[in-house]
Short mmCIF file of C-alpha atoms in Angstrom, two decimals:
data_model
loop_
_atom_site.label_atom_id
_atom_site.label_comp_id
_atom_site.label_asym_id
_atom_site.label_seq_id
_atom_site.Cartn_x
_atom_site.Cartn_y
_atom_site.Cartn_z
CA UNK A 105 81.17 80.44 -112.17
CA UNK A 106 82.32 79.60 -115.68
CA UNK A 107 83.26 82.32 -118.15
CA UNK A 108 80.33 81.41 -120.41
CA UNK A 109 77.66 84.09 -120.68
CA UNK A 110 74.25 83.98 -122.33
CA UNK A 111 71.70 86.61 -123.26
CA UNK A 112 68.95 87.32 -122.68
CA UNK A 113 68.19 85.66 -119.36
CA UNK A 114 64.49 85.31 -120.05
CA UNK A 115 62.20 86.07 -122.93
CA UNK A 116 58.63 85.50 -123.92
CA UNK A 117 57.60 84.95 -127.54
CA UNK A 118 54.41 84.14 -129.37
CA UNK A 119 53.90 80.99 -131.40
CA UNK A 120 55.11 81.47 -134.97
CA UNK A 121 57.67 84.13 -134.10
CA UNK A 122 61.43 83.85 -134.46
CA UNK A 123 64.03 84.14 -131.68
CA UNK A 124 67.80 84.59 -131.44
CA UNK A 125 69.77 83.56 -128.38
CA UNK A 126 73.38 84.52 -127.81
CA UNK A 127 76.35 82.94 -126.13
CA UNK A 128 79.90 84.07 -125.38
CA UNK A 129 82.32 81.22 -124.81
CA UNK A 130 84.93 80.94 -122.12
CA UNK A 131 88.30 82.47 -122.95
CA UNK A 132 90.49 80.02 -124.87
CA UNK A 133 87.56 77.83 -125.97
CA UNK A 134 86.82 77.41 -129.68
CA UNK A 135 83.85 75.06 -129.55
CA UNK A 136 80.26 75.89 -128.62
CA UNK A 137 77.46 73.39 -128.08
CA UNK A 138 73.77 74.18 -127.58
CA UNK A 139 71.33 72.15 -125.50
CA UNK A 140 67.60 72.35 -124.84
CA UNK A 141 66.39 71.48 -121.35
CA UNK A 142 62.65 71.06 -121.03
CA UNK A 143 61.13 71.28 -117.58
CA UNK A 144 61.93 68.20 -115.51
CA UNK A 145 64.21 66.67 -118.13
CA UNK A 146 67.89 66.38 -118.87
CA UNK A 147 69.45 68.61 -121.51
CA UNK A 148 69.12 67.47 -125.12
CA UNK A 149 71.89 68.18 -127.63
CA UNK A 150 70.90 70.55 -130.44
CA UNK A 151 74.18 71.12 -132.31
CA UNK A 152 77.84 71.97 -131.95
CA UNK A 153 79.98 74.57 -133.69
CA UNK A 154 83.73 74.34 -134.08
CA UNK A 155 85.73 77.08 -135.80
CA UNK A 156 82.56 78.58 -137.30
CA UNK A 157 81.33 75.30 -138.83
CA UNK A 158 78.52 73.05 -137.63
CA UNK A 159 80.30 69.98 -136.30
CA UNK A 160 77.38 67.80 -135.30
CA UNK A 161 73.62 67.96 -134.88
CA UNK A 162 71.06 66.31 -132.66
CA UNK A 163 67.51 65.33 -133.48
CA UNK A 164 66.13 68.84 -133.98
CA UNK A 165 64.34 70.20 -137.07
CA UNK A 166 65.99 72.64 -139.50
CA UNK A 167 64.11 75.58 -138.00
CA UNK A 168 66.78 75.36 -135.28
CA UNK A 169 69.89 76.93 -136.75
CA UNK A 170 73.05 78.52 -135.49
CA UNK A 171 76.13 80.54 -136.17
CA UNK A 172 79.57 80.81 -134.68
CA UNK A 173 81.59 83.98 -135.11
CA UNK A 174 85.39 84.47 -135.46
CA UNK A 175 85.61 85.32 -131.74
CA UNK A 176 83.90 81.93 -131.07
CA UNK A 177 80.72 83.46 -129.72
CA UNK A 178 77.57 81.86 -131.04
CA UNK A 179 73.90 82.37 -131.81
CA UNK A 180 71.00 79.96 -131.75
CA UNK A 181 68.09 80.88 -134.00
CA UNK A 182 64.68 79.27 -133.83
CA UNK A 183 62.08 80.02 -136.50
CA UNK A 184 58.34 79.39 -136.43
CA UNK A 185 58.25 78.95 -132.67
CA UNK A 186 56.03 76.23 -131.25
CA UNK A 187 54.68 75.87 -127.73
CA UNK A 188 56.96 72.85 -127.17
CA UNK A 189 59.99 75.07 -127.76
CA UNK A 190 59.45 76.50 -124.28
CA UNK A 191 62.55 75.43 -122.37
CA UNK A 192 65.86 76.46 -120.87
CA UNK A 193 68.47 76.81 -123.61
CA UNK A 194 71.99 76.11 -122.49
CA UNK A 195 75.20 77.01 -124.21
CA UNK A 196 78.42 75.16 -123.38
CA UNK A 197 81.96 75.89 -124.46
CA UNK A 198 84.99 73.65 -124.68
CA UNK A 199 88.33 73.41 -126.41
CA UNK A 200 88.49 71.35 -129.58
CA UNK A 201 86.16 68.58 -130.62
CA UNK A 202 87.57 65.79 -128.51
CA UNK A 203 85.79 64.39 -125.51
CA UNK A 204 86.59 67.16 -123.09
CA UNK A 205 84.40 68.56 -120.37
CA UNK A 206 82.06 71.34 -121.42
CA UNK A 207 81.43 74.45 -119.36
CA UNK A 208 77.90 75.73 -119.30
CA UNK A 209 76.42 79.18 -119.20
CA UNK A 210 73.45 80.09 -116.98
CA UNK A 211 70.96 79.53 -119.78
CA UNK A 212 68.15 81.46 -121.45
CA UNK A 213 64.61 80.67 -120.34
CA UNK A 214 62.31 80.83 -123.38
CA UNK A 215 58.56 80.84 -122.94
CA UNK A 216 56.36 80.48 -126.03
CA UNK A 217 52.72 81.47 -125.63
CA UNK B 6 70.78 52.77 -128.61
CA UNK B 7 73.61 54.19 -126.58
CA UNK B 8 72.37 55.95 -123.49
CA UNK B 9 72.90 57.05 -119.92
CA UNK B 10 70.33 56.34 -117.23
CA UNK B 11 69.71 57.59 -113.72
CA UNK B 12 67.34 55.14 -112.02
CA UNK B 13 66.36 57.39 -109.11
CA UNK B 14 64.28 60.54 -109.48
CA UNK B 15 65.15 61.67 -105.97
CA UNK B 16 67.59 60.76 -103.23
CA UNK B 17 66.99 61.84 -99.64
CA UNK B 18 69.83 61.82 -97.13
CA UNK B 19 70.49 63.35 -93.73
CA UNK B 20 73.33 65.82 -93.37
CA UNK B 21 76.55 64.04 -92.44
CA UNK B 22 75.51 60.74 -93.97
CA UNK B 23 77.04 59.25 -97.13
CA UNK B 24 75.47 60.30 -100.41
CA UNK B 25 75.27 58.09 -103.50
CA UNK B 26 73.67 59.05 -106.82
CA UNK B 27 73.40 56.21 -109.31
CA UNK B 28 74.19 56.22 -113.03
CA UNK B 29 74.34 53.41 -115.56
CA UNK B 30 75.31 53.48 -119.19
CA UNK B 31 74.57 51.38 -122.22
CA UNK B 32 77.25 51.46 -124.90
CA UNK B 33 79.73 49.22 -126.64
CA UNK B 34 83.27 50.01 -125.60
CA UNK B 35 84.20 52.63 -123.03
CA UNK B 36 82.31 55.91 -122.94
CA UNK B 37 83.60 59.13 -121.50
CA UNK B 38 81.45 59.87 -118.44
CA UNK B 39 80.74 63.07 -116.56
CA UNK B 40 78.80 64.36 -113.60
CA UNK B 41 77.25 67.81 -113.50
CA UNK B 42 75.22 69.60 -110.81
CA UNK B 43 72.49 72.17 -111.39
CA UNK B 44 71.25 74.61 -108.78
CA UNK B 45 67.89 76.38 -109.23
CA UNK B 46 67.90 78.92 -112.05
CA UNK B 47 71.53 78.16 -112.81
CA UNK B 48 73.43 76.41 -115.55
CA UNK B 49 75.22 73.11 -115.10
CA UNK B 50 78.44 72.96 -113.11
CA UNK B 51 81.07 70.35 -113.97
CA UNK B 52 81.95 68.04 -111.07
CA UNK B 53 84.17 65.30 -112.49
CA UNK B 54 84.89 63.03 -115.44
CA UNK B 55 86.11 59.55 -116.28
CA UNK B 56 88.14 59.13 -119.43
CA UNK B 57 90.43 56.19 -118.78
CA UNK B 58 92.76 54.88 -116.11
CA UNK B 59 91.94 54.80 -112.41
CA UNK B 60 88.35 53.72 -111.84
CA UNK B 61 87.96 56.06 -108.85
CA UNK B 62 87.73 59.67 -109.95
CA UNK B 63 87.90 62.59 -107.54
CA UNK B 64 86.18 65.86 -108.36
CA UNK B 65 85.04 69.17 -106.97
CA UNK B 66 83.42 69.83 -103.56
CA UNK B 67 84.45 66.46 -102.10
CA UNK B 68 82.62 64.37 -104.70
CA UNK B 69 84.03 61.23 -106.25
CA UNK B 70 82.74 58.63 -108.67
CA UNK B 71 83.57 55.01 -109.36
CA UNK B 72 83.61 53.62 -112.88
CA UNK B 73 82.58 49.95 -112.92
CA UNK B 74 82.81 48.38 -116.36
CA UNK B 75 81.33 45.01 -115.37
CA UNK B 76 78.23 46.70 -113.95
CA UNK B 77 78.25 49.51 -116.55
CA UNK B 78 77.89 52.03 -113.76
CA UNK B 79 79.35 55.37 -112.77
CA UNK B 80 77.90 56.22 -109.37
CA UNK B 81 78.57 59.59 -107.74
CA UNK B 82 79.50 59.54 -104.06
CA UNK B 83 80.24 61.87 -101.20
CA UNK B 84 81.28 60.53 -97.79
CA UNK B 85 79.45 63.20 -95.77
CA UNK B 86 76.61 65.18 -97.34
CA UNK B 87 75.97 68.87 -96.66
CA UNK B 88 72.65 70.73 -96.84
CA UNK B 89 74.26 72.84 -99.57
CA UNK B 90 74.62 69.69 -101.71
CA UNK B 91 70.86 69.77 -102.29
CA UNK B 92 70.54 70.20 -106.05
CA UNK B 93 69.79 68.40 -109.31
CA UNK B 94 72.53 66.04 -110.45
CA UNK B 95 73.07 64.87 -114.01
CA UNK B 96 75.16 62.02 -115.30
CA UNK B 97 76.28 62.44 -118.92
CA UNK B 98 78.34 60.54 -121.42
CA UNK B 99 80.09 60.95 -124.73
CA UNK B 100 79.83 57.67 -126.55
CA UNK B 101 82.75 56.03 -128.29
CA UNK B 102 81.06 56.29 -131.68
CA UNK B 103 81.02 60.07 -131.39
CA UNK B 104 84.26 61.65 -132.46
CA UNK B 105 82.97 64.98 -131.21
CA UNK B 106 81.55 66.18 -127.95
CA UNK B 107 77.84 65.38 -127.97
CA UNK B 108 76.91 64.96 -124.33
CA UNK B 109 74.04 62.53 -123.67
CA UNK B 110 72.40 63.27 -120.33
CA UNK B 111 70.42 61.17 -117.94
CA UNK B 112 67.08 62.49 -116.69
CA UNK B 113 68.61 63.84 -113.51
CA UNK B 114 68.38 62.96 -109.81
CA UNK B 115 67.14 65.47 -107.27
CA UNK B 116 69.21 65.29 -104.09
CA UNK B 117 67.63 66.51 -100.88
CA UNK B 118 69.88 66.78 -97.83
CA UNK B 119 68.02 67.44 -94.59
CA UNK B 120 69.62 69.05 -91.52
#
């Protein structure tokens, strides 16, 4: 098991609502990346945070936003939820912004009805 | 576009037989390549990586992978599969044009090891 934790484990939301997912990075890691994994697909990169700043972003709309805190934990916020947002959301932590391996948390399963 | 591909949706192998999971990449220059495994209702577990140097990389749980630049491949291998190796395997890469760690994943290969 990695030291990356995510909460909640599961949640169900209604279309149009807003959701916040949380991630605690592994000790010693200062970078957090978020991925969306739709059923039957590989994870898709949402964005990365390094030292509390967004360091890169994938092809996701602005209603996907995030924060990183001084202790390097992170939040993913999604506004105006759509049915297609139903997925497993994975958080990964690493050290620095170089091409190092990332360690993943167990994920949050979001269902939008 | 730079990408990583896994040509097989599923690989079936008998316990004790060699296991190979295929991965190819499309990028100019040398990417950084990774293999991850995902068990049901779990996050991804890191198995191994290729950065530079020796083309044969050894990782966790007896897995290894061979980087082949001429064939643009990075196949995952295990000499003798176990039933417990049954899981979803992902190949991923960080492309040379990315100065930061954006992992690009393949679609995944389901491995089924039968007793």
